[in-house]
């Protein structure tokens, strides 16, 4: 029997999709979430309930004791934005999902009582639709859930906390194709291949510009 696949995290898929060369240089670096994400993530636990800024900020400081105090104002802005919409409280949070067939593993931020899932983002929302990286996240999670539950998963929500916006993305065949292609890139890098610089890489202010061909 072939050896089981080493699980690739959904976060790694997103990083390779953004730029495989940068991922190659940083593949052994520990991942650190941003302070802005820490604020948005902590707020997300309270969606569907009254958003008490003092309580959420105190919890955020427990999670990240050295968080920049100026982000307290950012929290207020997020709360004001989220209060303009109606949210379902989560039935489950931080739910790990995986696909043994594809060797993918990741985390769902929120599952609501109606069974839908959401991922939490610290970015502002686009005027319409969702970012490519978020479509990839949703497709990967949907694939994992379908394998775990045996049921069709049409898509999931992306919650752009700074704007108080929740967008549903229905997974398309192109999303699944992108997922498979990105997974192949991750595995080739893990096998020692040096990735090729992509045409539309986010090179502005990248610290690897001088060593990247």
mmCIF file of N, CA, C and O in Angstrom, residues 9-32 133 136-137 182 186 189 202 208:
data_model
loop_
_atom_site.group_PDB
_atom_site.id
_atom_site.type_symbol
_atom_site.label_atom_id
_atom_site.label_comp_id
_atom_site.label_asym_id
_atom_site.label_seq_id
_atom_site.Cartn_x
_atom_site.Cartn_y
_atom_site.Cartn_z
ATOM 1 N N UNK A 9 -1.565 21.978 5.093
ATOM 2 C CA UNK A 9 -2.548 22.850 5.718
ATOM 3 C C UNK A 9 -3.164 23.772 4.672
ATOM 4 O O UNK A 9 -2.531 24.125 3.666
ATOM 5 N N UNK A 10 -4.388 24.173 4.936
ATOM 6 C CA UNK A 10 -5.052 25.105 4.031
ATOM 7 C C UNK A 10 -4.311 26.438 4.011
ATOM 8 O O UNK A 10 -4.225 27.093 2.976
ATOM 9 N N UNK A 11 -3.720 26.813 5.132
ATOM 10 C CA UNK A 11 -2.916 28.041 5.168
ATOM 11 C C UNK A 11 -1.740 27.960 4.205
ATOM 12 O O UNK A 11 -1.402 28.937 3.522
ATOM 13 N N UNK A 12 -1.092 26.778 4.133
ATOM 14 C CA UNK A 12 0.015 26.606 3.196
ATOM 15 C C UNK A 12 -0.466 26.674 1.752
ATOM 16 O O UNK A 12 0.222 27.215 0.870
ATOM 17 N N UNK A 13 -1.631 26.132 1.481
ATOM 18 C CA UNK A 13 -2.197 26.230 0.134
ATOM 19 C C UNK A 13 -2.365 27.692 -0.271
ATOM 20 O O UNK A 13 -2.037 28.078 -1.395
ATOM 21 N N UNK A 14 -2.871 28.497 0.652
ATOM 22 C CA UNK A 14 -3.100 29.913 0.364
ATOM 23 C C UNK A 14 -1.770 30.633 0.134
ATOM 24 O O UNK A 14 -1.637 31.459 -0.775
ATOM 25 N N UNK A 15 -0.770 30.312 0.937
ATOM 26 C CA UNK A 15 0.538 30.952 0.790
ATOM 27 C C UNK A 15 1.186 30.600 -0.545
ATOM 28 O O UNK A 15 1.773 31.454 -1.210
ATOM 29 N N UNK A 16 1.072 29.351 -0.962
ATOM 30 C CA UNK A 16 1.635 28.939 -2.248
ATOM 31 C C UNK A 16 0.858 29.582 -3.393
ATOM 32 O O UNK A 16 1.443 29.988 -4.408
ATOM 33 N N UNK A 17 -0.444 29.675 -3.251
ATOM 34 C CA UNK A 17 -1.262 30.308 -4.283
ATOM 35 C C UNK A 17 -0.848 31.761 -4.467
ATOM 36 O O UNK A 17 -0.796 32.265 -5.594
ATOM 37 N N UNK A 18 -0.531 32.441 -3.370
ATOM 38 C CA UNK A 18 -0.107 33.839 -3.451
ATOM 39 C C UNK A 18 1.244 33.965 -4.137
ATOM 40 O O UNK A 18 1.427 34.783 -5.037
ATOM 41 N N UNK A 19 2.209 33.138 -3.717
ATOM 42 C CA UNK A 19 3.530 33.147 -4.338
ATOM 43 C C UNK A 19 4.308 31.916 -3.891
ATOM 44 O O UNK A 19 4.760 31.860 -2.741
ATOM 45 N N UNK A 20 4.500 30.947 -4.771
ATOM 46 C CA UNK A 20 5.229 29.736 -4.387
ATOM 47 C C UNK A 20 6.696 29.998 -4.055
ATOM 48 O O UNK A 20 7.286 29.274 -3.255
ATOM 49 N N UNK A 21 7.272 31.039 -4.669
ATOM 50 C CA UNK A 21 8.680 31.338 -4.390
ATOM 51 C C UNK A 21 8.843 31.838 -2.960
ATOM 52 O O UNK A 21 9.745 31.404 -2.230
ATOM 53 N N UNK A 22 7.975 32.741 -2.546
ATOM 54 C CA UNK A 22 8.046 33.237 -1.172
ATOM 55 C C UNK A 22 7.796 32.100 -0.177
ATOM 56 O O UNK A 22 8.452 32.003 0.854
ATOM 57 N N UNK A 23 6.840 31.238 -0.505
ATOM 58 C CA UNK A 23 6.583 30.085 0.357
ATOM 59 C C UNK A 23 7.826 29.219 0.475
ATOM 60 O O UNK A 23 8.148 28.719 1.558
ATOM 61 N N UNK A 24 8.525 29.047 -0.636
ATOM 62 C CA UNK A 24 9.747 28.230 -0.639
ATOM 63 C C UNK A 24 10.768 28.781 0.351
ATOM 64 O O UNK A 24 11.378 28.035 1.123
ATOM 65 N N UNK A 25 10.961 30.114 0.350
ATOM 66 C CA UNK A 25 11.936 30.729 1.240
ATOM 67 C C UNK A 25 11.482 30.705 2.707
ATOM 68 O O UNK A 25 12.306 30.686 3.616
ATOM 69 N N UNK A 26 10.170 30.698 2.930
ATOM 70 C CA UNK A 26 9.650 30.813 4.296
ATOM 71 C C UNK A 26 9.011 29.528 4.806
ATOM 72 O O UNK A 26 8.377 29.529 5.859
ATOM 73 N N UNK A 27 9.206 28.424 4.079
ATOM 74 C CA UNK A 27 8.470 27.197 4.408
ATOM 75 C C UNK A 27 8.775 26.653 5.798
ATOM 76 O O UNK A 27 7.948 25.951 6.385
ATOM 77 N N UNK A 28 9.956 26.962 6.349
ATOM 78 C CA UNK A 28 10.311 26.450 7.670
ATOM 79 C C UNK A 28 10.125 27.494 8.774
ATOM 80 O O UNK A 28 10.425 27.224 9.940
ATOM 81 N N UNK A 29 9.650 28.685 8.408
ATOM 82 C CA UNK A 29 9.437 29.735 9.404
ATOM 83 C C UNK A 29 8.140 29.478 10.170
ATOM 84 O O UNK A 29 7.131 29.062 9.567
ATOM 85 N N UNK A 30 8.116 29.721 11.474
ATOM 86 C CA UNK A 30 6.872 29.552 12.222
ATOM 87 C C UNK A 30 5.840 30.580 11.796
ATOM 88 O O UNK A 30 6.174 31.738 11.501
ATOM 89 N N UNK A 31 4.586 30.145 11.732
ATOM 90 C CA UNK A 31 3.505 31.050 11.332
ATOM 91 C C UNK A 31 3.072 31.911 12.511
ATOM 92 O O UNK A 31 2.907 31.412 13.625
ATOM 93 N N UNK A 32 2.884 33.203 12.267
ATOM 94 C CA UNK A 32 2.401 34.110 13.300
ATOM 95 C C UNK A 32 1.222 34.912 12.760
ATOM 96 O O UNK A 32 1.338 35.550 11.708
ATOM 97 N N UNK A 133 -7.852 34.149 -2.635
ATOM 98 C CA UNK A 133 -7.353 33.329 -1.530
ATOM 99 C C UNK A 133 -8.499 32.776 -0.694
ATOM 100 O O UNK A 133 -8.443 31.637 -0.218
ATOM 101 N N UNK A 136 -10.219 29.946 -2.427
ATOM 102 C CA UNK A 136 -9.428 28.718 -2.272
ATOM 103 C C UNK A 136 -9.669 28.098 -0.900
ATOM 104 O O UNK A 136 -9.801 26.866 -0.776
ATOM 105 N N UNK A 137 -9.716 28.923 0.127
ATOM 106 C CA UNK A 137 -9.993 28.417 1.481
ATOM 107 C C UNK A 137 -11.351 27.715 1.544
ATOM 108 O O UNK A 137 -11.474 26.613 2.079
ATOM 109 N N UNK A 182 -2.721 23.952 -6.971
ATOM 110 C CA UNK A 182 -1.927 24.502 -5.866
ATOM 111 C C UNK A 182 -1.395 23.391 -4.979
ATOM 112 O O UNK A 182 -0.254 23.453 -4.502
ATOM 113 N N UNK A 186 2.513 22.653 -3.852
ATOM 114 C CA UNK A 186 2.998 22.466 -2.487
ATOM 115 C C UNK A 186 3.812 21.184 -2.388
ATOM 116 O O UNK A 186 4.911 21.163 -1.824
ATOM 117 N N UNK A 189 7.261 21.381 -3.975
ATOM 118 C CA UNK A 189 8.203 22.125 -3.128
ATOM 119 C C UNK A 189 8.649 21.259 -1.961
ATOM 120 O O UNK A 189 9.828 21.235 -1.595
ATOM 121 N N UNK A 202 2.748 38.891 -5.964
ATOM 122 C CA UNK A 202 2.682 40.182 -5.258
ATOM 123 C C UNK A 202 4.078 40.658 -4.854
ATOM 124 O O UNK A 202 4.470 40.567 -3.696
ATOM 125 N N UNK A 208 12.188 39.402 -0.839
ATOM 126 C CA UNK A 208 12.961 38.463 -1.637
ATOM 127 C C UNK A 208 13.123 38.914 -3.094
ATOM 128 O O UNK A 208 13.595 38.143 -3.920
#
